[in-house]
Coordinates of C-alpha atoms in Angstrom, one line a residue:
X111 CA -5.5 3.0 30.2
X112 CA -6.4 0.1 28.1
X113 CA -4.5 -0.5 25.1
X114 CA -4.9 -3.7 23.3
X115 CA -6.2 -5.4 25.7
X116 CA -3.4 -4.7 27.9
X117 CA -3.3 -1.9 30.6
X118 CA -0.5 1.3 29.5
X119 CA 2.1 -0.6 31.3
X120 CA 1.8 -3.9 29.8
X121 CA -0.2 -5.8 32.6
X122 CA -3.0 -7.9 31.7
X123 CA -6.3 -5.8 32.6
X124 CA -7.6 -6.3 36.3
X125 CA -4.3 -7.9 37.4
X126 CA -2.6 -6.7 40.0
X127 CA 1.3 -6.6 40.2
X128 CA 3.5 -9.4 41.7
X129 CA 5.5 -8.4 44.3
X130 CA 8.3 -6.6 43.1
X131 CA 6.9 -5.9 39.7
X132 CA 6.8 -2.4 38.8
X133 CA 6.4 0.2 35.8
X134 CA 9.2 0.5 33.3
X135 CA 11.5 2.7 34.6
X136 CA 11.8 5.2 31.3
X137 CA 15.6 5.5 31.8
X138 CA 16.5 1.8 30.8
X139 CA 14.4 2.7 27.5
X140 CA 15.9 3.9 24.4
X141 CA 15.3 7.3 24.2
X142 CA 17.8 8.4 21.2
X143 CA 15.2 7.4 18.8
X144 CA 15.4 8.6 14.9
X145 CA 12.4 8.1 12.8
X146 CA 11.5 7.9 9.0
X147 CA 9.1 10.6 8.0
X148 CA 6.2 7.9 6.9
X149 CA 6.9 5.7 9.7
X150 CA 6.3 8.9 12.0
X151 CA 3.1 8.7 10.8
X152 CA 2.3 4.7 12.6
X153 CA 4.0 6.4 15.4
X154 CA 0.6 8.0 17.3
X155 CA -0.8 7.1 21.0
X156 CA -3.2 4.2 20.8
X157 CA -1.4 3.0 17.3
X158 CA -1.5 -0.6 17.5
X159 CA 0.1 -3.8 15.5
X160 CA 2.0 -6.4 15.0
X161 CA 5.5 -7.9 14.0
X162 CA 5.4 -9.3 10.5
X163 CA 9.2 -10.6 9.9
X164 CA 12.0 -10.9 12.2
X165 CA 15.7 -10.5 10.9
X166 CA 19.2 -10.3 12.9
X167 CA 19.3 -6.5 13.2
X168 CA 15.8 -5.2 12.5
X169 CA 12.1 -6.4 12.4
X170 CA 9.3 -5.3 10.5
X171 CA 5.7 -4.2 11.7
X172 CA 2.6 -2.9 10.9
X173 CA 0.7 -0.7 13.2
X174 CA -2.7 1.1 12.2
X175 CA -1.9 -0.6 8.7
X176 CA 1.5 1.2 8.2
X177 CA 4.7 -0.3 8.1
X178 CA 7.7 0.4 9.8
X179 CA 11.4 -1.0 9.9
X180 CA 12.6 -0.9 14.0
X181 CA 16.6 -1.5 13.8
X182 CA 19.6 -1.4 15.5
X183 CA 21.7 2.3 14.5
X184 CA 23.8 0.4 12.2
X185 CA 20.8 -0.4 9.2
X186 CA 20.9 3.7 8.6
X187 CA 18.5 6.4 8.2
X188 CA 15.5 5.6 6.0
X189 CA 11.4 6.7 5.2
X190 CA 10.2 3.8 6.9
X191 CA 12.8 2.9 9.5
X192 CA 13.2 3.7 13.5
X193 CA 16.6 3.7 14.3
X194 CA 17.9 3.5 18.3
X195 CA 20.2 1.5 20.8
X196 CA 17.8 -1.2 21.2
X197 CA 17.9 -4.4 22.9
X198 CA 14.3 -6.1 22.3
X199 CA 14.1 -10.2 23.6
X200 CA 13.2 -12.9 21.6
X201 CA 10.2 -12.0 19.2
X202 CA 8.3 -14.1 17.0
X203 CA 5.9 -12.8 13.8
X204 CA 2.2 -11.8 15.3
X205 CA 3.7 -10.1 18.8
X206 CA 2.1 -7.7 19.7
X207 CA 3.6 -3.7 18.7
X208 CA 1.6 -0.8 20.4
X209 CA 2.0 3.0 21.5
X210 CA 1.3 4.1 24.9
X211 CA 2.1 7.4 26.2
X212 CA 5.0 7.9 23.9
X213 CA 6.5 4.5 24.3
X214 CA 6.6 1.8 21.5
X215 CA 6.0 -1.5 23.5
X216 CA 6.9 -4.9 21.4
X217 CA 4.3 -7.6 23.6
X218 CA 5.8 -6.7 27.2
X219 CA 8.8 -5.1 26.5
X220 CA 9.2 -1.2 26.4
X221 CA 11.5 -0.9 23.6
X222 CA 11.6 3.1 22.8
X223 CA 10.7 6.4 23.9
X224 CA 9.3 8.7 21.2
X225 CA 8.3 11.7 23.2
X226 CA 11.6 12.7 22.1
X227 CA 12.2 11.2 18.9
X228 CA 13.7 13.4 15.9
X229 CA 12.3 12.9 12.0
X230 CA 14.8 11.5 9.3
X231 CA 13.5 13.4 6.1
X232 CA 16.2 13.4 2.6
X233 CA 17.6 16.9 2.0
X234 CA 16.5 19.0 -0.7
X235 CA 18.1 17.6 -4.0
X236 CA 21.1 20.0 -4.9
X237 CA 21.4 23.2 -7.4
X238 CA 23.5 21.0 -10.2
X239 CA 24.3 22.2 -13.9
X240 CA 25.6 19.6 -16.5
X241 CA 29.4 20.3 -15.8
X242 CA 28.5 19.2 -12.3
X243 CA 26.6 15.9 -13.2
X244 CA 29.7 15.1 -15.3
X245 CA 32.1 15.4 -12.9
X246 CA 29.6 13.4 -10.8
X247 CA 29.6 10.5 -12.9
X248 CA 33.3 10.5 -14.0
X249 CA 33.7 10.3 -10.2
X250 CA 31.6 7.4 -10.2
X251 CA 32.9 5.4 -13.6
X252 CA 36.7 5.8 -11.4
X253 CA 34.9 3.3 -8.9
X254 CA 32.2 1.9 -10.9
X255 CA 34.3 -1.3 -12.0
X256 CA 35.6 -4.5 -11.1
X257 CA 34.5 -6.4 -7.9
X258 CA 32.4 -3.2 -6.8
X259 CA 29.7 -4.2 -9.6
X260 CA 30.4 -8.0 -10.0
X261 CA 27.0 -9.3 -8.3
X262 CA 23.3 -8.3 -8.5
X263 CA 22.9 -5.6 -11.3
X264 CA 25.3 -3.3 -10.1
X265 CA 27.3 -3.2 -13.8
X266 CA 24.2 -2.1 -15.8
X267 CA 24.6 1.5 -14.2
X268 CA 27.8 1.3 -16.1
X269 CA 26.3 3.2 -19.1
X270 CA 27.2 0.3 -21.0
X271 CA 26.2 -3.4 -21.7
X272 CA 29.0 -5.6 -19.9
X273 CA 30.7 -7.7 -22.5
X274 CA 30.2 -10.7 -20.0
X275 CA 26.9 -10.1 -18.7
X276 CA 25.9 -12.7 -15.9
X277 CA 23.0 -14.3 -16.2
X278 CA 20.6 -12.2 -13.7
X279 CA 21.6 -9.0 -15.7
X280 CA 21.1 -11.2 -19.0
X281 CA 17.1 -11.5 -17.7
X282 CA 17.2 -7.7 -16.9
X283 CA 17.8 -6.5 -20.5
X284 CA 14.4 -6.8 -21.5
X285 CA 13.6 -4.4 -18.4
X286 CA 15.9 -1.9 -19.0
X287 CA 15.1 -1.6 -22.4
X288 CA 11.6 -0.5 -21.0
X289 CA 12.7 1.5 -18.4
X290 CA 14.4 3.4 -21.3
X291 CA 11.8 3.6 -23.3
X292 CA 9.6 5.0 -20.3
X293 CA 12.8 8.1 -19.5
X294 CA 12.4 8.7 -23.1
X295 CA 8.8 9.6 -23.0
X296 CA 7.8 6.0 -25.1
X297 CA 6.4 4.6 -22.1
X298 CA 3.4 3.5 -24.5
X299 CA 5.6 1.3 -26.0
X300 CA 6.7 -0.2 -23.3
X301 CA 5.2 -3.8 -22.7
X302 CA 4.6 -3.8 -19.0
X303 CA 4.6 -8.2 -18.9
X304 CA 7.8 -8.9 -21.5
X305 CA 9.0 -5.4 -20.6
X306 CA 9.4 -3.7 -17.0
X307 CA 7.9 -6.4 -15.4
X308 CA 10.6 -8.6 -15.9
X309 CA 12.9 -6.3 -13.6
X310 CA 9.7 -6.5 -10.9
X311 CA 10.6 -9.9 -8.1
X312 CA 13.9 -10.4 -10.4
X313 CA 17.1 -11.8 -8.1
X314 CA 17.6 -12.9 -5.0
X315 CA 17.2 -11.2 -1.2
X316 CA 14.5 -9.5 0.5
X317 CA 14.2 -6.9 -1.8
X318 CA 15.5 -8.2 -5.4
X319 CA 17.7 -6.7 -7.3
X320 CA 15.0 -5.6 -10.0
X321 CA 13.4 -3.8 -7.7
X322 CA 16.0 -2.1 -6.1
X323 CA 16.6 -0.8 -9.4
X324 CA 13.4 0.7 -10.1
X325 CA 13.6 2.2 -6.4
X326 CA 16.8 3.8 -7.5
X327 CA 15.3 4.9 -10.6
X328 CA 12.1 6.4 -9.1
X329 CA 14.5 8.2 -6.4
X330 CA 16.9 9.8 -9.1
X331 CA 13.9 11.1 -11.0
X332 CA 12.4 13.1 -8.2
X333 CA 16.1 14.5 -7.2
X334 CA 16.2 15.6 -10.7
X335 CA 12.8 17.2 -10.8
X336 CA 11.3 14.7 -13.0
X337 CA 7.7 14.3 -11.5
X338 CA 5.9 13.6 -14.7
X339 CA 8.4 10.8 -15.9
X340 CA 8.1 9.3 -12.2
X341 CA 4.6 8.7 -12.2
X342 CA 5.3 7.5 -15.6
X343 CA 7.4 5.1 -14.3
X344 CA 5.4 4.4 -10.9
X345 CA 2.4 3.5 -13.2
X346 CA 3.8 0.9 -15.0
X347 CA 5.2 -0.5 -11.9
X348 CA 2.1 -0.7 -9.7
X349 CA 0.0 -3.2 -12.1
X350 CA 3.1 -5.2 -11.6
X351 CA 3.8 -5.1 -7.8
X352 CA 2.0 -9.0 -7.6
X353 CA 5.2 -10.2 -9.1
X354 CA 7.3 -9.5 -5.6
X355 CA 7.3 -9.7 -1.9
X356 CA 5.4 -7.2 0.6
X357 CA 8.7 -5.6 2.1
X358 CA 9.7 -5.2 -1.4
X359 CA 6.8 -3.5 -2.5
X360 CA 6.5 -1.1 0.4
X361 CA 10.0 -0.2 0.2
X362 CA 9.1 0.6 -3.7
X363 CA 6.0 2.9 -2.5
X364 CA 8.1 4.7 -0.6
X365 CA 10.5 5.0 -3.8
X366 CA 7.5 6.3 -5.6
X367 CA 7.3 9.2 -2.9
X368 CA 10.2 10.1 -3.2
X369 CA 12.0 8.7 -0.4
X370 CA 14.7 5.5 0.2
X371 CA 17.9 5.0 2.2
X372 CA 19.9 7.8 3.2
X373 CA 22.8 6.2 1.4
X374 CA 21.2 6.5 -1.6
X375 CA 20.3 10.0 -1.5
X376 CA 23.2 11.5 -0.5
X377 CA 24.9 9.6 -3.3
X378 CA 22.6 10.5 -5.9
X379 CA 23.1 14.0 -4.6
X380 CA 27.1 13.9 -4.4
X381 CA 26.4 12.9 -8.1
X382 CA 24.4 15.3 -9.2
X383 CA 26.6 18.0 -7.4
X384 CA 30.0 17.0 -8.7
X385 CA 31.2 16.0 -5.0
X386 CA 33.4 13.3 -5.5
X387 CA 34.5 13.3 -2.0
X388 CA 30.7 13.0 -0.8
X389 CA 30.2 10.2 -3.1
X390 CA 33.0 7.9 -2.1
X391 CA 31.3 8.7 1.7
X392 CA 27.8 7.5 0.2
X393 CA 29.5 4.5 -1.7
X394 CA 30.7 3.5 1.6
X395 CA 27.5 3.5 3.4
X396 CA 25.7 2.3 -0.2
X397 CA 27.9 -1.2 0.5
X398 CA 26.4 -2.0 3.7
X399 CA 23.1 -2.0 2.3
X400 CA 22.0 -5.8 1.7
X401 CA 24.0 -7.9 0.3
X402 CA 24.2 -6.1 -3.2
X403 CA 20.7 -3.9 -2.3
X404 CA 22.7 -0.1 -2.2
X405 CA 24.4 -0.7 -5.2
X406 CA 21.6 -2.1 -7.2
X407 CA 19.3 0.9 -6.0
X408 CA 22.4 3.2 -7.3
X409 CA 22.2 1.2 -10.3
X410 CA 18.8 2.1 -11.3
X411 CA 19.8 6.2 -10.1
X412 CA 23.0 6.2 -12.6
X413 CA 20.6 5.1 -15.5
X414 CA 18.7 7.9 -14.8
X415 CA 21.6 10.6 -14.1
X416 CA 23.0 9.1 -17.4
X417 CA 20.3 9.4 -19.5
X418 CA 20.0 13.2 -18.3
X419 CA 23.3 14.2 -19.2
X420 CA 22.8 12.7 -22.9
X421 CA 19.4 15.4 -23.0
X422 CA 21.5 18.3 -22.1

């Protein structure tokens, strides 16, 4: 079978083997392969691509026009990410990524077997009442201080302005004023240049801090049921995606779905719920996220968990 110019196995077409050369034996393959549910999707026979950014534990691709995150077990469960034991040589952005007969090959290398894969999807967002969403978040403000929320925008999902606000969360203000404005149901009033866009590209890291926070934000809303004021929010953000970085912005269409790190749901959930025990588990896992990435994303959640407690 021809597959990118390559036969199944990875020879070049027409060539015939060295000696000793032989087909991949499918036992030195990862088989213990977990998926994202929209990187399932890039996941078909005869799918083919390319690497587009290489990083210490994970690299990014496109096949068929979708993206996908391939890391090693420690990056966690997410929409967009496969997730195995892997051991993948030296790669370099354009190598080749293709599926043949169930196995994701990265140039020559057979990296995965998917014939057995299983599908990350987030649970179902919890039954929760106000009394649990307070306990939720007086769970949270025990934690939510200090060194925990000292870098990125972490303190803004405080519930309250920091009386020493660094300069990054300084810039934000005129985005979170917005993103208020757009919970509230003002959205009309909010300017989408001087206003939300200033979140949109804002900080450091592969995925800024801004835009974490609106991730966070667009996650919260769906747990909570908000569809309408989601797509509220998603449409201000899409005229504005320009202003950041392609792995940023697919990360932030997957946040419009519905769907980010498993961290992140489970701790919006544990908040929601009232389990404090669940939530110091997520804040755990939310801290290994990027440098400040899991707690900015929860950030953006607690503005929107906090601003629905103050409607009840």
């Amino acid at each position: 079978m021809l597959v990118g110019g390559r036969e199944a196995d990875g020879r070049q077409p027409g060539r015939t083997s060295a000696p000793g050369e032989r087909r991949p034996e499918l036992t030195a393959i990862c088989a213990d392969v977990e998926v994202g549910l929209l990187a399932d999707k890039a996941l078909r026979d005869r799918a083919a691509g390319q690497v587009v950014a290489v990083f210490e534990r994970s690299f990014y691709a496109v096949i068929d026009g979708i993206w996908i995150c391939v890391g090693r077990i420690g990056i966690g469960s997410g929409p967009l990410h496969v997730v195995g034991d892997f051991r993948w040589p030296r790669l370099a952005v354009g190598d080749p990524v293709r599926v043949v007969d169930s196995i994701l090959w990265i140039g020559a290398t057979p990296l995965a077997n998917l014939a057995t894969r299983s599908v990350w999807a987030p649970p179902a967002a919890p039954h929760w009442s106000t009394g649990s969403l307070r306990r939720g978040l007086e769970a949270v403000d025990a934690v939510w201080t200090g060194d925990l929320i000292a870098e990125g925008l972490a303190a803004v999902g405080a519930g309250h302005a920091p009386g020493d606000a660094s300069p990054l969360v300084r810039a934000a203000m005129p985005g979170l004023a917005a993103l208020e404005l757009i919970l509230a149901g003002s959205d009309e009033n909010a300017d989408r240049g001087s206003g939300l866009g200033s979140l949109i590209g804002l900080g450091p890291g592969l995925t800024p801090s801004g835009d974490d926070l609106i991730g966070g934000a667009l996650i919260a809303l769906a747990a909570l049921g908000r569809i309408e004021s989601r797509d509220a929010l998603w449409e201000h953000c899409r005229a504005l995606l320009d202003g950041t970085n392609d792995i940023s912005r697919i990360h932030l269409r997957a946040a419009a779905l519905g769907y980010g790190a498993a961290a992140l749901h489970a701790a919006v959930h544990a908040t929601m719920s009232g389990e404090a025990a669940g939530f110091r588990r997520a804040l755990t896992a939310l801290t290994a996220i990027g440098h400040t990435s899991g707690l900015d994303a929860f950030a953006g959640g607690l503005i929107v968990l906090r601003h629905a407690l103050r409607e009840r």
